[in-house]
Short mmCIF file of C-alpha atoms in Angstrom, two decimals:
data_model
loop_
_atom_site.label_atom_id
_atom_site.label_comp_id
_atom_site.label_asym_id
_atom_site.label_seq_id
_atom_site.Cartn_x
_atom_site.Cartn_y
_atom_site.Cartn_z
CA ASP A 964 -189.17 -65.03 -172.42
CA GLN A 965 -188.37 -64.10 -168.85
CA GLN A 966 -191.15 -65.55 -166.73
CA VAL A 967 -189.94 -64.18 -163.42
CA LYS A 968 -188.57 -60.67 -162.93
CA GLN A 969 -187.00 -58.96 -159.98
CA ASN A 970 -186.70 -55.37 -161.10
CA SER A 971 -184.71 -54.05 -158.15
CA PRO A 972 -181.07 -55.15 -158.29
CA SER A 973 -180.43 -53.95 -154.75
CA LEU A 974 -182.12 -52.78 -151.56
CA SER A 975 -180.60 -51.13 -148.51
CA VAL A 976 -182.44 -51.16 -145.17
CA GLN A 977 -181.71 -50.15 -141.59
CA GLU A 978 -181.61 -52.87 -138.95
CA GLY A 979 -185.00 -53.32 -137.29
CA ARG A 980 -186.96 -51.88 -140.21
CA ILE A 981 -188.98 -53.78 -142.81
CA SER A 982 -187.40 -55.14 -145.99
CA ILE A 983 -189.73 -55.59 -148.95
CA LEU A 984 -188.48 -57.57 -151.93
CA ASN A 985 -190.57 -57.70 -155.07
CA CYS A 986 -191.09 -60.10 -157.93
CA ASP A 987 -193.28 -60.05 -161.06
CA TYR A 988 -194.23 -63.05 -163.14
CA THR A 989 -195.91 -63.87 -166.42
CA ASN A 990 -199.32 -65.45 -166.61
CA SER A 991 -199.79 -68.90 -165.11
CA MET A 992 -202.63 -70.41 -163.16
CA PHE A 993 -200.98 -73.23 -161.31
CA ASP A 994 -197.66 -71.84 -160.25
CA TYR A 995 -195.97 -72.40 -156.94
CA PHE A 996 -193.64 -69.66 -155.80
CA LEU A 997 -190.58 -69.88 -153.61
CA TRP A 998 -188.12 -67.44 -152.10
CA TYR A 999 -184.48 -68.33 -151.57
CA LYS A 1000 -181.62 -66.54 -149.85
CA LYS A 1001 -178.13 -66.94 -151.23
CA TYR A 1002 -174.62 -66.06 -150.13
CA PRO A 1003 -171.80 -65.90 -152.71
CA ALA A 1004 -170.36 -69.28 -153.71
CA GLU A 1005 -173.01 -71.14 -151.71
CA GLY A 1006 -176.24 -72.85 -152.64
CA PRO A 1007 -179.59 -71.07 -152.22
CA THR A 1008 -181.34 -71.59 -148.89
CA PHE A 1009 -185.11 -72.05 -148.98
CA LEU A 1010 -187.01 -69.41 -147.01
CA ILE A 1011 -190.72 -69.59 -147.71
CA SER A 1012 -193.18 -70.63 -150.40
CA ILE A 1013 -196.71 -69.84 -151.50
CA SER A 1014 -199.19 -71.70 -153.64
CA SER A 1015 -201.20 -69.86 -156.26
CA ILE A 1016 -204.38 -70.69 -154.32
CA LYS A 1017 -203.24 -68.51 -151.40
CA ASP A 1018 -202.72 -64.78 -150.93
CA LYS A 1019 -200.35 -64.88 -147.99
CA ASN A 1020 -198.00 -67.18 -146.15
CA GLU A 1021 -196.13 -66.41 -142.97
CA ASP A 1022 -193.15 -68.01 -141.26
CA GLY A 1023 -191.58 -66.14 -138.39
CA ARG A 1024 -190.09 -62.89 -139.63
CA PHE A 1025 -190.86 -63.77 -143.25
CA THR A 1026 -194.19 -63.16 -144.99
CA VAL A 1027 -194.89 -63.64 -148.67
CA PHE A 1028 -197.83 -61.94 -150.37
CA LEU A 1029 -199.25 -62.99 -153.72
CA ASN A 1030 -201.32 -60.61 -155.84
CA LYS A 1031 -202.64 -62.74 -158.67
CA SER A 1032 -204.42 -59.94 -160.53
CA ALA A 1033 -201.19 -57.92 -160.67
CA LYS A 1034 -199.03 -61.04 -161.17
CA HIS A 1035 -196.84 -59.82 -158.36
CA LEU A 1036 -195.42 -61.30 -155.21
CA SER A 1037 -193.44 -59.74 -152.41
CA LEU A 1038 -191.36 -60.95 -149.48
CA HIS A 1039 -191.52 -58.95 -146.26
CA ILE A 1040 -188.83 -59.38 -143.63
CA VAL A 1041 -189.68 -57.85 -140.26
CA PRO A 1042 -187.60 -56.88 -138.39
CA SER A 1043 -184.58 -56.91 -140.69
CA GLN A 1044 -181.28 -58.06 -139.21
CA PRO A 1045 -177.69 -57.64 -140.49
CA GLY A 1046 -177.53 -61.42 -140.97
CA ASP A 1047 -180.30 -61.08 -143.57
CA SER A 1048 -177.83 -59.39 -145.92
CA ALA A 1049 -177.65 -61.67 -148.96
CA VAL A 1050 -179.04 -62.09 -152.47
CA TYR A 1051 -182.72 -63.00 -152.54
CA PHE A 1052 -184.22 -64.92 -155.42
CA CYS A 1053 -187.83 -65.55 -156.20
CA ALA A 1054 -188.58 -68.65 -158.24
CA LYS A 1055 -191.59 -70.39 -159.63
CA VAL A 1056 -192.56 -73.91 -160.52
CA GLY A 1057 -195.17 -74.43 -163.18
CA THR A 1058 -196.49 -77.62 -164.70
CA SER A 1059 -193.01 -78.94 -165.31
CA TYR A 1060 -191.17 -81.47 -163.18
CA GLY A 1061 -188.19 -80.28 -161.24
CA LYS A 1062 -187.74 -76.96 -163.04
CA LEU A 1063 -187.44 -73.78 -161.03
CA THR A 1064 -187.45 -70.54 -163.02
CA PHE A 1065 -185.54 -67.89 -161.12
CA GLY A 1066 -185.60 -64.12 -161.12
CA GLN A 1067 -182.35 -62.21 -161.42
CA GLY A 1068 -182.04 -61.69 -157.69
CA THR A 1069 -182.04 -58.66 -155.37
CA ILE A 1070 -179.06 -57.84 -153.17
CA LEU A 1071 -180.33 -56.94 -149.70
CA THR A 1072 -178.03 -55.02 -147.37
CA VAL A 1073 -179.15 -54.48 -143.80
CA HIS A 1074 -177.14 -51.79 -141.99
CA PRO A 1075 -176.63 -51.98 -138.21
CA LYS B 1398 -181.16 -85.02 -141.46
CA ALA B 1399 -178.14 -84.31 -143.63
CA GLY B 1400 -178.62 -81.82 -146.42
CA VAL B 1401 -177.74 -82.09 -150.08
CA THR B 1402 -174.05 -82.73 -150.60
CA GLN B 1403 -172.00 -82.05 -153.71
CA THR B 1404 -168.49 -83.10 -154.61
CA PRO B 1405 -166.05 -81.75 -155.44
CA ARG B 1406 -166.56 -78.20 -154.19
CA TYR B 1407 -163.99 -76.69 -156.51
CA LEU B 1408 -162.57 -77.83 -159.81
CA ILE B 1409 -160.17 -76.41 -162.36
CA LYS B 1410 -160.11 -77.88 -165.86
CA THR B 1411 -158.78 -76.87 -169.26
CA ARG B 1412 -160.71 -76.43 -172.48
CA GLY B 1413 -161.56 -79.68 -174.21
CA GLN B 1414 -161.50 -81.78 -171.07
CA GLN B 1415 -164.54 -83.37 -169.52
CA VAL B 1416 -165.79 -83.21 -165.95
CA THR B 1417 -168.13 -85.20 -163.71
CA LEU B 1418 -169.87 -83.67 -160.72
CA SER B 1419 -171.64 -85.63 -158.02
CA CYS B 1420 -174.70 -84.94 -155.90
CA SER B 1421 -176.22 -86.83 -152.98
CA PRO B 1422 -179.78 -85.77 -152.20
CA ILE B 1423 -181.45 -85.47 -148.82
CA SER B 1424 -182.32 -88.91 -147.48
CA GLY B 1425 -185.73 -89.92 -148.78
CA HIS B 1426 -185.71 -87.45 -151.65
CA ARG B 1427 -186.07 -89.06 -155.05
CA SER B 1428 -185.94 -86.10 -157.41
CA VAL B 1429 -182.69 -84.35 -158.27
CA SER B 1430 -182.39 -81.19 -160.37
CA TRP B 1431 -179.27 -79.47 -161.63
CA TYR B 1432 -178.70 -75.77 -162.25
CA GLN B 1433 -175.96 -73.59 -163.63
CA GLN B 1434 -175.31 -70.15 -162.17
CA THR B 1435 -173.27 -67.57 -164.10
CA PRO B 1436 -173.07 -63.79 -163.64
CA GLY B 1437 -174.55 -63.17 -167.08
CA GLN B 1438 -177.35 -65.74 -167.22
CA GLY B 1439 -178.25 -66.16 -163.58
CA LEU B 1440 -179.62 -69.47 -162.34
CA GLN B 1441 -180.63 -71.75 -165.18
CA PHE B 1442 -182.19 -75.19 -165.11
CA LEU B 1443 -180.17 -77.99 -166.68
CA PHE B 1444 -182.21 -81.17 -166.08
CA GLU B 1445 -184.15 -83.20 -163.55
CA TYR B 1446 -183.99 -86.87 -162.69
CA PHE B 1447 -186.44 -89.10 -160.91
CA SER B 1448 -186.23 -92.86 -160.48
CA GLU B 1449 -183.14 -93.01 -162.70
CA THR B 1450 -184.98 -91.29 -165.57
CA GLN B 1451 -184.56 -87.80 -166.95
CA ARG B 1452 -188.01 -86.22 -166.77
CA ASN B 1453 -187.16 -82.68 -167.79
CA LYS B 1454 -184.40 -80.87 -169.60
CA GLY B 1455 -183.41 -77.23 -170.03
CA ASN B 1456 -181.92 -75.46 -173.05
CA PHE B 1457 -178.36 -76.64 -172.84
CA PRO B 1458 -176.27 -78.38 -175.52
CA GLY B 1459 -175.83 -82.12 -175.59
CA ARG B 1460 -172.37 -81.74 -173.99
CA PHE B 1461 -174.27 -81.50 -170.71
CA SER B 1462 -175.60 -84.83 -169.54
CA GLY B 1463 -176.53 -86.52 -166.34
CA ARG B 1464 -177.69 -89.69 -164.72
CA GLN B 1465 -179.24 -90.91 -161.53
CA PHE B 1466 -178.52 -94.08 -159.64
CA SER B 1467 -180.90 -96.40 -157.81
CA ASN B 1468 -180.03 -94.74 -154.48
CA SER B 1469 -181.09 -91.36 -155.97
CA ARG B 1470 -177.55 -90.04 -156.11
CA SER B 1471 -176.91 -88.14 -159.31
CA GLU B 1472 -174.01 -87.15 -161.48
CA MET B 1473 -173.72 -84.60 -164.23
CA ASN B 1474 -171.11 -84.64 -166.93
CA VAL B 1475 -169.84 -81.89 -169.19
CA SER B 1476 -167.78 -82.99 -172.15
CA THR B 1477 -165.47 -80.90 -174.33
CA LEU B 1478 -165.34 -78.07 -171.86
CA GLU B 1479 -165.50 -74.49 -173.07
CA LEU B 1480 -164.46 -71.31 -171.28
CA GLY B 1481 -168.13 -70.36 -170.98
CA ASP B 1482 -168.82 -73.44 -168.90
CA SER B 1483 -167.09 -71.78 -165.95
CA ALA B 1484 -169.89 -71.48 -163.41
CA LEU B 1485 -171.32 -72.58 -160.10
CA TYR B 1486 -173.17 -75.86 -160.62
CA LEU B 1487 -175.94 -76.48 -158.14
CA CYS B 1488 -177.83 -79.61 -157.34
CA ALA B 1489 -181.22 -79.58 -155.63
CA SER B 1490 -183.36 -82.38 -154.29
CA SER B 1491 -187.05 -82.72 -153.58
CA LEU B 1492 -189.35 -85.48 -152.40
CA GLY B 1493 -190.50 -86.62 -155.82
CA SER B 1494 -194.09 -87.05 -154.69
CA GLY B 1495 -195.45 -86.89 -158.20
CA GLU B 1496 -196.58 -83.29 -157.78
CA TYR B 1497 -195.05 -80.52 -159.87
CA GLN B 1498 -195.12 -78.11 -156.99
CA GLU B 1499 -192.41 -79.25 -154.65
CA THR B 1500 -189.85 -77.34 -152.64
CA GLN B 1501 -186.30 -77.93 -153.76
CA TYR B 1502 -183.39 -77.89 -151.34
CA PHE B 1503 -179.99 -76.97 -152.68
CA GLY B 1504 -176.50 -78.22 -152.08
CA PRO B 1505 -173.48 -75.93 -151.65
CA GLY B 1506 -172.53 -76.17 -155.32
CA THR B 1507 -169.42 -77.04 -157.31
CA ARG B 1508 -167.39 -74.12 -158.58
CA LEU B 1509 -165.94 -75.05 -161.99
CA LEU B 1510 -163.25 -72.95 -163.60
CA VAL B 1511 -162.29 -73.72 -167.19
CA LEU B 1512 -158.93 -72.34 -168.34
#
Protein backbone atom coordinates (compact mmCIF):
# COMPACT_ATOMS: atom_id res chain seq x y z
CA ASP A 1 0.00 0.00 0.00
CA GLN A 2 2.14 2.83 -1.31
CA GLN A 3 0.66 6.01 0.12
CA VAL A 4 3.02 8.41 -1.62
CA LYS A 5 4.11 8.07 -5.24
CA GLN A 6 6.60 9.97 -7.31
CA ASN A 7 6.05 8.64 -10.80
CA SER A 8 8.96 10.37 -12.51
CA PRO A 9 12.29 8.75 -11.63
CA SER A 10 14.23 11.61 -13.19
CA LEU A 11 13.94 15.14 -14.54
CA SER A 12 16.44 17.16 -16.56
CA VAL A 13 16.18 20.95 -16.71
CA GLN A 14 18.25 23.82 -18.09
CA GLU A 15 19.71 26.31 -15.64
CA GLY A 16 17.40 29.28 -15.12
CA ARG A 17 14.26 27.40 -16.15
CA ILE A 18 11.54 26.03 -13.90
CA SER A 19 11.75 22.56 -12.36
CA ILE A 20 8.45 20.91 -11.49
CA LEU A 21 8.52 17.79 -9.33
CA ASN A 22 5.32 15.85 -8.78
CA CYS A 23 3.89 13.62 -6.10
CA ASP A 24 0.59 11.73 -5.72
CA TYR A 25 -0.85 10.43 -2.48
CA THR A 26 -3.67 8.24 -1.27
CA ASN A 27 -6.66 9.61 0.55
CA SER A 28 -6.12 11.35 3.86
CA MET A 29 -7.72 14.40 5.37
CA PHE A 30 -5.17 15.53 7.90
CA ASP A 31 -1.87 14.98 6.21
CA TYR A 32 1.11 17.28 6.35
CA PHE A 33 3.41 17.17 3.37
CA LEU A 34 7.12 17.85 3.19
CA TRP A 35 9.74 18.03 0.46
CA TYR A 36 13.33 17.00 1.07
CA LYS A 37 16.45 17.23 -1.05
CA LYS A 38 19.06 14.51 -0.76
CA TYR A 39 22.61 13.96 -1.96
CA PRO A 40 24.05 10.42 -2.06
CA ALA A 41 25.26 9.09 1.29
CA GLU A 42 23.88 12.13 3.12
CA GLY A 43 20.75 12.76 5.12
CA PRO A 44 17.73 14.47 3.53
CA THR A 45 17.60 18.25 3.86
CA PHE A 46 14.22 19.81 4.57
CA LEU A 47 13.07 22.26 1.89
CA ILE A 48 9.45 23.21 2.38
CA SER A 49 6.20 21.90 3.81
CA ILE A 50 2.48 22.37 3.35
CA SER A 51 -0.48 21.60 5.56
CA SER A 52 -3.58 19.99 4.10
CA ILE A 53 -5.55 23.15 4.96
CA LYS A 54 -3.51 25.18 2.45
CA ASP A 55 -3.20 25.17 -1.33
CA LYS A 56 0.18 26.82 -1.66
CA ASN A 57 3.31 27.61 0.31
CA GLU A 58 6.25 29.63 -0.87
CA ASP A 59 9.82 29.99 0.38
CA GLY A 60 12.26 31.81 -1.85
CA ARG A 61 12.76 29.87 -5.06
CA PHE A 62 10.63 26.98 -3.81
CA THR A 63 6.84 26.80 -4.04
CA VAL A 64 4.70 23.81 -3.18
CA PHE A 65 1.17 23.43 -4.52
CA LEU A 66 -1.42 21.08 -3.09
CA ASN A 67 -4.41 19.92 -5.12
CA LYS A 68 -6.58 18.04 -2.66
CA SER A 69 -9.25 16.97 -5.15
CA ALA A 70 -6.59 15.35 -7.36
CA LYS A 71 -4.55 14.15 -4.35
CA HIS A 72 -1.51 15.68 -5.96
CA LEU A 73 1.25 18.00 -4.88
CA SER A 74 4.05 19.60 -6.81
CA LEU A 75 7.28 21.42 -6.00
CA HIS A 76 8.29 24.28 -8.28
CA ILE A 77 11.87 25.53 -8.27
CA VAL A 78 12.37 28.85 -10.04
CA PRO A 79 14.94 29.60 -11.31
CA SER A 80 16.70 26.23 -11.27
CA GLN A 81 20.41 26.22 -10.48
CA PRO A 82 23.07 23.51 -11.01
CA GLY A 83 23.38 23.21 -7.22
CA ASP A 84 19.76 22.03 -7.13
CA SER A 85 20.83 18.77 -8.76
CA ALA A 86 19.94 16.07 -6.24
CA VAL A 87 17.25 13.52 -5.40
CA TYR A 88 13.98 15.08 -4.26
CA PHE A 89 11.61 13.22 -1.98
CA CYS A 90 8.09 14.10 -1.05
CA ALA A 91 6.86 12.75 2.26
CA LYS A 92 3.72 12.88 4.32
CA VAL A 93 2.82 12.68 7.96
CA GLY A 94 -0.61 11.42 8.88
CA THR A 95 -2.12 10.79 12.28
CA SER A 96 0.88 8.83 13.42
CA TYR A 97 3.69 10.10 15.62
CA GLY A 98 7.08 10.51 14.06
CA LYS A 99 6.40 8.52 10.91
CA LEU A 100 7.21 10.02 7.55
CA THR A 101 6.05 8.05 4.50
CA PHE A 102 8.31 8.81 1.57
CA GLY A 103 7.89 8.63 -2.17
CA GLN A 104 10.51 6.86 -4.26
CA GLY A 105 12.30 10.07 -5.13
CA THR A 106 12.99 12.00 -8.35
CA ILE A 107 16.51 12.66 -9.56
CA LEU A 108 16.75 16.29 -10.69
CA THR A 109 19.62 17.30 -12.96
CA VAL A 110 20.06 20.97 -13.75
CA HIS A 111 22.36 21.60 -16.72
CA PRO A 112 24.43 24.80 -16.91
CA LYS B 1 22.20 25.62 16.52
CA ALA B 2 23.95 22.34 15.81
CA GLY B 3 22.10 19.89 13.63
CA VAL B 4 21.38 16.23 14.16
CA THR B 5 24.55 14.21 14.61
CA GLN B 6 25.02 10.50 14.08
CA THR B 7 27.91 8.24 14.98
CA PRO B 8 29.63 6.38 13.56
CA ARG B 9 29.35 7.52 9.95
CA TYR B 10 30.54 4.25 8.50
CA LEU B 11 30.55 0.73 9.84
CA ILE B 12 31.50 -2.68 8.51
CA LYS B 13 30.22 -5.78 10.28
CA THR B 14 29.89 -9.47 9.50
CA ARG B 15 26.75 -11.57 9.49
CA GLY B 16 25.57 -12.60 12.93
CA GLN B 17 27.16 -9.68 14.72
CA GLN B 18 25.22 -6.89 16.35
CA VAL B 19 25.58 -3.14 15.95
CA THR B 20 24.61 -0.01 17.88
CA LEU B 21 24.15 3.35 16.20
CA SER B 22 23.88 6.64 18.02
CA CYS B 23 21.95 9.83 17.33
CA SER B 24 22.00 13.22 19.04
CA PRO B 25 19.00 15.39 18.15
CA ILE B 26 18.90 19.13 17.65
CA SER B 27 19.01 20.90 21.01
CA GLY B 28 15.49 21.24 22.35
CA HIS B 29 14.05 18.50 20.15
CA ARG B 30 12.45 15.68 22.09
CA SER B 31 11.29 13.33 19.35
CA VAL B 32 13.69 11.07 17.49
CA SER B 33 12.76 8.87 14.52
CA TRP B 34 14.88 6.30 12.72
CA TYR B 35 14.77 5.30 9.06
CA GLN B 36 16.45 2.77 6.84
CA GLN B 37 17.32 3.61 3.25
CA THR B 38 18.09 0.86 0.73
CA PRO B 39 18.10 0.98 -3.08
CA GLY B 40 15.25 -1.52 -3.28
CA GLN B 41 12.92 -0.31 -0.54
CA GLY B 42 13.68 3.38 -0.39
CA LEU B 43 13.29 5.27 2.87
CA GLN B 44 11.41 3.26 5.46
CA PHE B 45 10.36 4.18 8.97
CA LEU B 46 11.80 2.06 11.77
CA PHE B 47 10.52 3.63 15.01
CA GLU B 48 10.03 6.86 16.91
CA TYR B 49 10.90 7.77 20.48
CA PHE B 50 9.66 10.55 22.69
CA SER B 51 10.40 11.05 26.37
CA GLU B 52 12.26 7.74 26.52
CA THR B 53 9.23 5.84 25.19
CA GLN B 54 8.68 4.22 21.83
CA ARG B 55 5.49 5.77 20.47
CA ASN B 56 5.48 4.30 16.98
CA LYS B 57 7.04 1.38 15.17
CA GLY B 58 7.39 0.37 11.53
CA ASN B 59 7.29 -3.08 9.95
CA PHE B 60 10.71 -4.36 10.87
CA PRO B 61 11.64 -7.58 12.71
CA GLY B 62 12.37 -7.61 16.40
CA ARG B 63 16.12 -7.67 15.66
CA PHE B 64 15.77 -3.92 15.24
CA SER B 65 15.38 -2.10 18.53
CA GLY B 66 16.05 1.28 19.98
CA ARG B 67 16.00 3.40 23.05
CA GLN B 68 16.06 7.01 24.07
CA PHE B 69 17.82 8.58 27.01
CA SER B 70 16.67 11.38 29.30
CA ASN B 71 18.70 13.92 27.29
CA SER B 72 16.78 12.85 24.14
CA ARG B 73 19.79 11.14 22.60
CA SER B 74 18.83 7.88 20.97
CA GLU B 75 20.44 4.62 20.00
CA MET B 76 19.30 1.88 17.69
CA ASN B 77 20.52 -1.67 17.81
CA VAL B 78 20.44 -4.41 15.20
CA SER B 79 21.16 -7.90 16.43
CA THR B 80 22.12 -10.97 14.40
CA LEU B 81 23.00 -8.95 11.35
CA GLU B 82 22.00 -10.17 7.92
CA LEU B 83 23.38 -9.17 4.53
CA GLY B 84 20.10 -7.39 3.79
CA ASP B 85 20.66 -5.05 6.71
CA SER B 86 23.30 -3.22 4.68
CA ALA B 87 21.81 0.25 4.33
CA LEU B 88 22.02 3.92 5.22
CA TYR B 89 20.46 4.41 8.65
CA LEU B 90 19.06 7.87 9.21
CA CYS B 91 18.00 9.57 12.37
CA ALA B 92 15.66 12.56 12.41
CA SER B 93 14.56 14.84 15.21
CA SER B 94 11.57 17.08 15.72
CA LEU B 95 10.26 19.27 18.51
CA GLY B 96 7.90 16.75 20.02
CA SER B 97 5.17 19.32 20.58
CA GLY B 98 2.45 16.72 20.83
CA GLU B 99 1.26 17.39 17.29
CA TYR B 100 1.49 14.70 14.63
CA GLN B 101 2.40 17.19 11.97
CA GLU B 102 5.95 18.21 12.72
CA THR B 103 8.91 18.83 10.46
CA GLN B 104 11.70 16.33 10.93
CA TYR B 105 15.34 17.26 10.47
CA PHE B 106 17.76 14.55 9.46
CA GLY B 107 21.28 13.68 10.42
CA PRO B 108 23.95 12.65 7.92
CA GLY B 109 23.29 8.94 8.43
CA THR B 110 25.34 5.87 9.27
CA ARG B 111 26.35 3.69 6.35
CA LEU B 112 26.32 0.05 7.50
CA LEU B 113 27.86 -2.67 5.37
CA VAL B 114 27.29 -6.28 6.41
CA LEU B 115 29.70 -8.83 4.92
